[in-house]
Every structure is written in C-alpha cells, then in structure tokens.
Tab-separated table of C-alpha atoms and ligand atoms in Angstrom:
chain	number	residue	atom	x	y	z
A	1	MET	CA	0.481	55.848	-27.774
A	2	SER	CA	-1.800	54.552	-30.509
A	3	ARG	CA	-2.393	50.795	-30.675
A	4	ASP	CA	-0.362	50.513	-33.897
A	5	ALA	CA	2.588	52.401	-32.421
A	6	ARG	CA	2.979	49.904	-29.524
A	7	ILE	CA	6.218	47.933	-29.607
A	8	ARG	CA	5.668	44.226	-30.268
A	9	LEU	CA	8.096	41.980	-28.404
A	10	PRO	CA	9.297	39.029	-30.496
A	11	GLN	CA	7.320	35.844	-29.694
A	12	PRO	CA	9.413	32.955	-28.398
A	13	ALA	CA	9.592	29.986	-30.805
A	14	PRO	CA	7.428	26.934	-30.011
A	15	VAL	CA	9.146	24.226	-27.954
A	16	THR	CA	8.599	20.510	-28.642
A	17	VAL	CA	9.435	17.876	-26.031
A	18	ARG	CA	9.597	14.151	-26.714
A	19	VAL	CA	8.743	11.896	-23.778
A	20	PRO	CA	8.795	8.087	-23.449
A	21	ALA	CA	6.374	5.471	-22.114
A	22	LYS	CA	7.380	3.258	-19.194
A	23	VAL	CA	7.108	-0.384	-18.315
A	24	ASN	CA	7.478	-1.697	-14.751
A	25	LEU	CA	9.998	-4.552	-14.656
A	26	HIS	CA	9.029	-5.118	-11.031
A	27	LEU	CA	5.969	-3.699	-9.301
A	28	GLY	CA	5.714	-4.638	-5.633
A	29	VAL	CA	2.637	-3.078	-4.026
A	30	GLY	CA	2.411	-2.588	-0.244
A	31	PRO	CA	-0.783	-2.152	1.781
A	32	ARG	CA	-3.116	0.775	1.163
A	33	ARG	CA	-1.961	3.897	3.034
A	34	LEU	CA	-4.165	6.351	4.925
A	35	ASP	CA	-4.010	8.764	1.952
A	36	GLY	CA	-5.429	6.054	-0.337
A	37	TYR	CA	-2.150	5.413	-2.173
A	38	HIS	CA	0.002	2.285	-1.864
A	39	ASP	CA	3.717	2.204	-1.071
A	40	LEU	CA	5.590	0.722	-3.992
A	41	ALA	CA	8.906	-0.990	-4.600
A	42	THR	CA	9.141	-0.715	-8.358
A	43	VAL	CA	11.695	-0.765	-11.162
A	44	PHE	CA	10.738	1.487	-14.067
A	45	GLN	CA	12.226	1.297	-17.537
A	46	ALA	CA	11.592	4.035	-20.135
A	47	VAL	CA	10.887	2.521	-23.575
A	48	SER	CA	10.885	3.939	-27.096
A	49	LEU	CA	7.168	4.633	-27.520
A	50	TYR	CA	6.828	8.402	-27.457
A	51	ASP	CA	4.417	11.283	-27.100
A	52	GLU	CA	5.415	14.766	-28.276
A	53	VAL	CA	4.163	17.906	-26.577
A	54	THR	CA	4.559	21.265	-28.336
A	55	ALA	CA	4.159	24.450	-26.305
A	56	SER	CA	3.448	27.545	-28.440
A	57	PRO	CA	2.961	31.153	-27.317
A	58	ALA	CA	-0.736	32.049	-26.931
A	59	ASP	CA	-2.931	34.555	-25.124
A	60	GLU	CA	-4.410	31.926	-22.846
A	61	LEU	CA	-4.086	28.235	-21.952
A	62	SER	CA	-5.526	25.793	-24.490
A	63	VAL	CA	-4.886	22.202	-25.519
A	64	GLU	CA	-5.397	19.980	-28.541
A	65	VAL	CA	-4.808	16.232	-28.798
A	66	ALA	CA	-3.728	14.412	-31.957
A	67	GLY	CA	-3.295	10.708	-32.609
A	68	ALA	CA	-5.663	9.221	-30.018
A	69	ASP	CA	-9.274	9.185	-28.900
A	70	GLY	CA	-10.407	9.377	-25.293
A	71	VAL	CA	-7.878	11.951	-24.053
A	72	PRO	CA	-9.598	14.924	-22.387
A	73	ALA	CA	-8.798	18.237	-24.144
A	74	ASP	CA	-9.737	20.337	-21.108
A	75	GLU	CA	-8.763	21.062	-17.509
A	76	ASN	CA	-8.819	17.324	-16.725
A	77	ASN	CA	-5.801	16.826	-18.955
A	78	LEU	CA	-2.713	16.307	-16.779
A	79	ALA	CA	-0.571	18.371	-19.186
A	80	VAL	CA	-2.911	21.355	-18.673
A	81	ARG	CA	-2.671	20.895	-14.898
A	82	ALA	CA	1.139	20.736	-15.241
A	83	ALA	CA	1.252	24.024	-17.209
A	84	ARG	CA	-0.970	25.744	-14.633
A	85	ALA	CA	1.096	24.437	-11.700
A	86	LEU	CA	4.343	25.575	-13.331
A	87	ALA	CA	2.935	29.034	-14.130
A	88	HIS	CA	1.753	29.385	-10.526
A	89	THR	CA	5.157	28.388	-9.091
A	90	ALA	CA	7.086	30.614	-11.507
A	91	GLY	CA	4.704	33.570	-11.071
A	92	VAL	CA	3.887	33.880	-14.783
A	93	GLU	CA	0.637	33.820	-16.777
A	94	PRO	CA	-0.250	30.305	-18.059
A	95	ALA	CA	-0.289	31.659	-21.622
A	96	VAL	CA	0.393	28.669	-23.864
A	97	HIS	CA	-1.144	26.433	-26.480
A	98	LEU	CA	-0.304	22.769	-25.886
A	99	ARG	CA	-0.436	20.257	-28.722
A	100	LEU	CA	-0.179	16.625	-27.595
A	101	SER	CA	0.785	14.170	-30.288
A	102	LYS	CA	0.074	10.709	-28.874
A	103	GLY	CA	2.183	7.642	-29.571
A	104	ILE	CA	1.828	6.073	-26.100
A	105	PRO	CA	-1.267	3.890	-25.591
A	106	VAL	CA	-4.063	5.718	-23.711
A	107	ALA	CA	-5.082	4.208	-20.320
A	108	GLY	CA	-2.727	1.324	-21.117
A	109	GLY	CA	-0.587	1.113	-17.963
A	110	MET	CA	2.345	2.832	-19.719
A	111	ALA	CA	1.986	6.250	-18.038
A	112	GLY	CA	0.993	8.210	-21.166
A	113	GLY	CA	-0.884	10.909	-19.224
A	114	SER	CA	2.032	11.254	-16.799
A	115	ALA	CA	4.433	11.496	-19.751
A	116	ASP	CA	2.423	14.403	-21.193
A	117	ALA	CA	2.523	16.197	-17.831
A	118	ALA	CA	6.306	15.792	-17.619
A	119	ALA	CA	6.718	16.990	-21.203
A	120	ALA	CA	4.455	19.997	-20.579
A	121	LEU	CA	6.584	20.986	-17.558
A	122	VAL	CA	9.802	20.873	-19.610
A	123	ALA	CA	8.267	22.583	-22.667
A	124	CYS	CA	6.569	25.420	-20.750
A	125	ASP	CA	9.640	25.902	-18.571
A	126	ALA	CA	11.694	26.508	-21.728
A	127	LEU	CA	9.006	28.603	-23.480
A	128	TRP	CA	8.522	30.904	-20.500
A	129	GLY	CA	12.221	30.930	-19.509
A	130	THR	CA	11.253	30.439	-15.870
A	131	GLY	CA	14.812	29.576	-14.791
A	132	LEU	CA	13.506	27.016	-12.265
A	133	GLU	CA	15.901	24.338	-11.015
A	134	ARG	CA	15.421	20.733	-12.122
A	135	SER	CA	14.568	19.953	-8.459
A	136	ASN	CA	11.621	22.417	-8.661
A	137	LEU	CA	10.341	20.601	-11.741
A	138	SER	CA	10.707	17.231	-9.977
A	139	ALA	CA	8.709	18.501	-6.983
A	140	LEU	CA	5.961	19.802	-9.294
A	141	ALA	CA	6.034	16.473	-11.146
A	142	ALA	CA	5.557	14.469	-7.935
A	143	ALA	CA	2.558	16.597	-6.949
A	144	LEU	CA	0.923	15.957	-10.348
A	145	GLY	CA	1.062	12.136	-10.252
A	146	SER	CA	3.051	9.136	-9.050
A	147	ASP	CA	4.613	8.356	-12.460
A	148	VAL	CA	5.368	11.933	-13.580
A	149	PRO	CA	8.861	12.198	-11.966
A	150	PHE	CA	9.975	9.032	-13.782
A	151	ALA	CA	8.834	10.426	-17.146
A	152	LEU	CA	11.162	13.405	-16.513
A	153	HIS	CA	13.977	11.121	-15.405
A	154	GLY	CA	13.841	8.257	-17.949
A	155	GLY	CA	16.392	5.443	-18.154
A	156	THR	CA	15.923	2.712	-15.570
A	157	ALA	CA	15.113	3.690	-11.985
A	158	LEU	CA	14.012	2.276	-8.686
A	159	GLY	CA	10.798	3.893	-7.471
A	160	SER	CA	9.592	4.022	-3.857
A	161	GLY	CA	6.984	5.967	-1.902
A	162	ARG	CA	3.940	5.969	-4.192
A	163	GLY	CA	6.402	5.704	-7.114
A	164	GLU	CA	7.560	9.318	-7.066
A	165	LEU	CA	10.830	8.818	-5.140
A	166	LEU	CA	13.470	7.722	-7.623
A	167	SER	CA	16.994	6.423	-7.525
A	168	PRO	CA	18.935	5.440	-10.645
A	169	VAL	CA	19.601	1.759	-11.313
A	170	LEU	CA	23.027	0.546	-12.427
A	171	GLY	CA	22.413	-1.652	-15.398
A	172	GLN	CA	23.713	-2.538	-18.792
A	173	GLY	CA	22.290	-3.636	-22.114
A	174	GLN	CA	19.401	-2.683	-24.324
A	175	TYR	CA	16.174	-4.664	-23.892
A	176	HIS	CA	13.710	-5.440	-26.673
A	177	TRP	CA	9.982	-5.422	-26.057
A	178	VAL	CA	6.776	-6.275	-27.858
A	179	PHE	CA	3.629	-4.681	-26.422
A	180	ALA	CA	0.114	-6.063	-26.899
A	181	LEU	CA	-2.425	-3.227	-26.671
A	182	ALA	CA	-6.068	-3.672	-25.744
A	183	ARG	CA	-9.012	-1.948	-27.399
A	184	VAL	CA	-10.296	-0.444	-24.122
A	185	GLY	CA	-8.134	0.905	-21.272
A	186	LEU	CA	-8.293	0.081	-17.551
A	187	SER	CA	-8.655	2.576	-14.693
A	188	THR	CA	-5.550	2.566	-12.472
A	189	THR	CA	-7.707	3.383	-9.447
A	190	LEU	CA	-10.010	0.408	-10.090
A	191	VAL	CA	-7.081	-1.993	-10.526
A	192	TYR	CA	-5.588	-0.924	-7.163
A	193	GLU	CA	-9.034	-1.277	-5.567
A	194	GLU	CA	-9.374	-4.784	-7.002
A	195	LEU	CA	-5.973	-5.715	-5.512
A	196	ASP	CA	-7.147	-4.396	-2.109
A	197	ARG	CA	-10.327	-6.477	-2.433
A	198	GLN	CA	-8.385	-9.619	-3.366
A	199	ARG	CA	-6.059	-9.120	-0.393
A	200	HIS	CA	-8.927	-8.426	1.971
A	201	GLN	CA	-10.714	-11.594	0.905
A	202	GLY	CA	-7.551	-13.735	0.982
A	203	GLU	CA	-7.638	-14.263	-2.802
A	204	ALA	CA	-4.349	-12.512	-3.589
A	205	VAL	CA	-1.318	-14.483	-4.735
A	206	ALA	CA	2.008	-14.151	-2.857
A	207	PRO	CA	3.423	-10.621	-3.203
A	208	ALA	CA	6.325	-9.948	-5.583
A	209	GLY	CA	8.629	-9.005	-2.679
A	210	PRO	CA	11.778	-6.921	-3.087
A	211	PRO	CA	13.094	-6.121	-6.582
A	212	ASP	CA	16.581	-7.626	-6.026
A	213	PRO	CA	16.327	-10.360	-8.707
A	214	VAL	CA	15.407	-7.733	-11.331
A	215	LEU	CA	18.243	-5.441	-10.188
A	216	GLY	CA	20.687	-8.394	-10.400
A	217	ALA	CA	19.587	-9.260	-13.956
A	218	LEU	CA	19.967	-5.605	-15.014
A	219	ARG	CA	23.448	-5.387	-13.474
A	220	ALA	CA	24.436	-8.495	-15.408
A	221	GLY	CA	22.756	-7.188	-18.601
A	222	ASP	CA	21.087	-10.601	-18.905
A	223	PRO	CA	17.716	-10.528	-20.739
A	224	VAL	CA	17.104	-14.249	-20.157
A	225	ALA	CA	17.450	-13.813	-16.377
A	226	LEU	CA	15.365	-10.618	-16.515
A	227	GLY	CA	12.583	-12.385	-18.408
A	228	ARG	CA	12.281	-14.996	-15.652
A	229	VAL	CA	11.919	-12.489	-12.817
A	230	LEU	CA	9.534	-9.844	-14.243
A	231	ALA	CA	6.867	-9.379	-11.567
A	232	ASN	CA	3.778	-7.258	-11.025
A	233	ASP	CA	1.492	-7.402	-7.974
A	234	LEU	CA	-1.226	-5.634	-9.978
A	235	GLN	CA	-1.320	-8.372	-12.625
A	236	PRO	CA	-3.871	-10.684	-10.926
A	237	ALA	CA	-6.166	-7.690	-10.337
A	238	ALA	CA	-5.862	-6.537	-13.964
A	239	VAL	CA	-6.519	-10.097	-15.199
A	240	ARG	CA	-9.557	-10.361	-12.924
A	241	LEU	CA	-10.990	-7.144	-14.391
A	242	ARG	CA	-9.988	-8.102	-17.953
A	243	PRO	CA	-9.982	-11.943	-18.230
A	244	GLN	CA	-8.875	-11.723	-21.889
A	245	LEU	CA	-5.395	-10.827	-20.590
A	246	ARG	CA	-4.941	-14.478	-19.589
A	247	HIS	CA	-5.027	-15.418	-23.289
A	248	VAL	CA	-2.642	-12.616	-24.245
A	249	LEU	CA	-0.104	-13.662	-21.580
A	250	ALA	CA	-0.407	-17.337	-22.592
A	251	ALA	CA	0.027	-16.492	-26.293
A	252	GLY	CA	3.301	-14.686	-25.606
A	253	GLN	CA	4.646	-17.555	-23.556
A	254	GLU	CA	3.649	-20.019	-26.275
A	255	LEU	CA	5.600	-17.925	-28.805
A	256	GLY	CA	8.753	-18.129	-26.681
A	257	ALA	CA	8.948	-14.697	-25.008
A	258	LEU	CA	11.746	-14.477	-22.423
A	259	GLY	CA	9.151	-12.990	-20.090
A	260	ALA	CA	5.575	-11.712	-20.125
A	261	VAL	CA	4.015	-9.268	-17.687
A	262	VAL	CA	1.086	-6.861	-17.504
A	263	SER	CA	2.489	-3.326	-17.782
A	264	GLY	CA	1.675	-1.322	-14.632
A	265	SER	CA	-2.082	-1.437	-14.056
A	266	GLY	CA	-2.632	-2.772	-17.606
A	267	PRO	CA	-4.230	-3.712	-19.879
A	268	THR	CA	-1.092	-3.505	-22.069
A	269	VAL	CA	0.954	-6.718	-21.867
A	270	ALA	CA	4.756	-6.467	-22.234
A	271	PHE	CA	6.794	-9.307	-23.751
A	272	LEU	CA	10.566	-9.315	-23.391
A	273	VAL	CA	12.368	-10.865	-26.371
A	274	ARG	CA	16.017	-11.575	-27.166
A	275	SER	CA	16.753	-9.051	-29.941
A	276	ALA	CA	15.283	-6.422	-32.265
A	277	ALA	CA	15.193	-9.055	-35.028
A	278	VAL	CA	13.223	-11.465	-32.819
A	279	SER	CA	10.807	-8.666	-31.900
A	280	ILE	CA	9.785	-8.384	-35.582
A	281	SER	CA	9.009	-12.099	-36.031
A	282	PHE	CA	7.455	-12.305	-32.546
A	283	ALA	CA	5.166	-9.335	-33.267
A	284	SER	CA	3.936	-10.799	-36.551
A	285	ALA	CA	3.322	-14.233	-34.971
A	286	LEU	CA	1.407	-12.560	-32.122
A	287	ALA	CA	-0.672	-10.577	-34.622
A	288	GLY	CA	-1.548	-13.881	-36.312
A	289	LEU	CA	-3.067	-15.207	-33.066
A	290	GLY	CA	-5.547	-12.301	-32.965
A	291	VAL	CA	-5.579	-11.968	-29.160
A	292	CYS	CA	-5.094	-8.204	-28.996
A	293	ARG	CA	-5.998	-5.021	-30.874
A	294	THR	CA	-2.577	-3.594	-31.797
A	295	ILE	CA	1.036	-4.620	-31.382
A	296	ARG	CA	3.965	-2.248	-30.920
A	297	ARG	CA	7.703	-2.881	-30.705
A	298	ALA	CA	10.094	-0.823	-28.592
A	299	SER	CA	13.396	-0.946	-26.760
A	300	GLY	CA	14.713	0.484	-23.528
A	301	PRO	CA	16.133	2.112	-21.572
A	302	VAL	CA	15.764	5.503	-23.303
A	303	ALA	CA	16.106	9.074	-21.993
A	304	GLY	CA	13.257	10.904	-20.237
A	305	ALA	CA	11.496	14.099	-21.412
A	306	ARG	CA	13.856	16.035	-23.718
A	307	ILE	CA	13.513	19.163	-25.877
A	308	LEU	CA	13.791	18.346	-29.593
A	309	PRO	CA	16.131	20.582	-31.592
A	310	PRO	CA	13.997	22.833	-33.873
A	311	ASP	CA	15.438	21.304	-37.065
A	312	SER	CA	14.732	17.689	-36.024
A	313	ARG	CA	10.984	17.871	-36.764
B	401	LIG	O1	-0.689	9.146	-8.820
B	401	LIG	P1	-1.711	8.859	-9.875
B	401	LIG	O2	-2.706	9.968	-10.024
B	401	LIG	O3	-1.123	8.424	-11.181
B	401	LIG	O4	-2.535	7.582	-9.341
B	401	LIG	C1	-3.760	7.205	-9.894
B	401	LIG	C2	-4.487	6.318	-8.896
B	401	LIG	O5	-3.789	5.075	-8.752
B	401	LIG	C3	-4.565	6.873	-7.502
B	401	LIG	O6	-5.700	7.681	-7.344
B	401	LIG	C4	-4.658	5.629	-6.638
B	401	LIG	O7	-5.986	5.119	-6.646
B	401	LIG	C5	-3.821	4.629	-7.409
B	401	LIG	N1	-2.437	4.539	-6.910
B	401	LIG	C6	-2.185	3.924	-5.689
B	401	LIG	N2	-0.908	3.822	-5.225
B	401	LIG	C7	0.132	4.299	-5.946
B	401	LIG	C8	-0.093	4.922	-7.199
B	401	LIG	C9	-1.397	5.031	-7.648
B	401	LIG	O8	-3.120	3.470	-5.010
B	401	LIG	N3	1.368	4.168	-5.479
C-alpha cells in the first residue's frame, strides 16, 4: 500500500483539565521517617486558583509552560512524569503534547506542580481512553508526590501518611482567602530539613497536635473559629528561611484577618477573611502595605482535577 493510500484514523480531540491549588488548614508534622519523609496529620482545602493542562495528540511526549517562569519544560516536570507513568501502567505509547497554563503560584506551598501532575493523569487518561479505574489513578498519583492525590480529590480532606492517604472531611460553608505571594519560592525539602534541625536543636515551638479543632470549626461552618485554629508546624521553619514572612503575617493580623498561616512549606501566606466582599478591601489594604509581591483572592472548597467541556474554553 502506498503511503498516501494508508487509512488515517481520526485524531482524538485535545482534552483540557482544570485543577485547583491547595492550602493546609492544619499541618501537623511528625518525626522524620526512615524513608526521609515525615508522617503528617493535615487538613487540605482546595481553593479557586487554577492551572489548566491540555493534552493533545502528538507523535511523542513534549511539554510547554505558559503563564509562569521557573517551571521546567522537560523530564523534571511532574506532569511529564505523570504522563509517562500512566502510559507505562496502561501499556500505551506516551504520545502527547502537554500545555500547562499556570495560575497557581510556582514553588509557593500551594502544590502547583502536584496539581499539574494530577491534571496530566486525568487528561491523558481521557485522551488515550485507557479505561483505568479511579483507584489506579490515585495509586499513580501517590507514587508521583505526596500532594498529588489531593489535587485529584479536591474539596476538603484529611491527609495522613506522607499526605497521600485521604479521607473526606464533613464540613459546611465557603471560606474566603487572600494569598500573599513572594517573589522567590521556597524548596519544600529545605523547609522540612530546617524543621528537623530546629527540633534536633530544641528550637522548635510546640507541635500543632491533632487537627480536631480545625475539623470542629469546619463541621460548624464557622470561619471565625477556623481562623483562630489554623496551624502549620512548617511555619517557623519557613519564617526562619524567609524572615520577611514575619512582616507579611503581622500585616495580615493588623488588617483584621480571621486567621493567618503560611501555606504548606511557604512562602505564600494565606489569610482567612469573613466574606468575598471583605477579601476585596483586605487585598487592596494589604497591597498598600507593600510587604509582598502579588496578592490573589480565592475561595474554597472547590472540586479537584476535572475535564473542561470543549465549549467552555
Ligand atoms: O512528595 P513530594 O515530592 O511532594 O515531597 C517533596 C519533599 O518534601 C520530599 O522530598 C521531602 O523532603 C519533603 N516531604 C517530607 N514529608 C512529607 C512530604 C514531603 O519530608 N510528608
């Protein structure tokens, strides 16, 4: 058969997945384990800052990144690793072009890289029609990184193990957040190492303990109570590595936030406020103080990684 006479199968349409950032309402960190990770007792909330990942048919695996600097567009990108892992498990060729459109701060403690990995799993799964169960995707997600399963899951969830074991949290209400972003990110690994050092040298503050107060506030749907009990064992380590965060946290408290906490390993700082209307005035007052690079508003909980209908873009 001549080349021109070969039958061309129709190409599947590109698939776009929208995936949210996360904030930890409670992040209790246990001692370092033998594998180098730390056992966590954490409460995640997915918030309305999003990345979009589009998977398009291609002859081989490639990636492009839009909307942010400092994201690797190569094999170090977690979305690329996710596509390869999925292809391997499903027994298909990793033939896809991934386009990451970034809205989640990079290296900000809001799990942007993990979000892209989760979105790549969902997008490639649909593009390739692998027919894998959701539980297969969750297992792949957990192998890719501690925060990847939550980015698939979304909502509000209790995380244990190294953060990858999730159970849903019964809660009510919508919570309004203002996020203060830093110019330069922080390495998660270095923040955990700094916490280990502080604990080793007896410098660490008392641990956050169990997340029960946060779970109680969520059950009651009470943002005032939630603001009082936000807790993060990584916060002193992040502040030690980035002393400017002290000023950011103090500025938010001065402006009347219900609560202020470093998000995950930082350096993003999350401020809980009473309403969407308050978030607007709070954000502009915070901008006026000039303590951070950029300010973003969001609310949560929101759904995890979801395919966008083709006509919604
Ligand atoms: O799982 P992930 O690749 O996102 O973790 C990045 C780094 O954060 C790990 O290499 C480890 O140093 C640290 N980490 C940890 N304990 C956890 C999660 C992450 O020590 N539960």
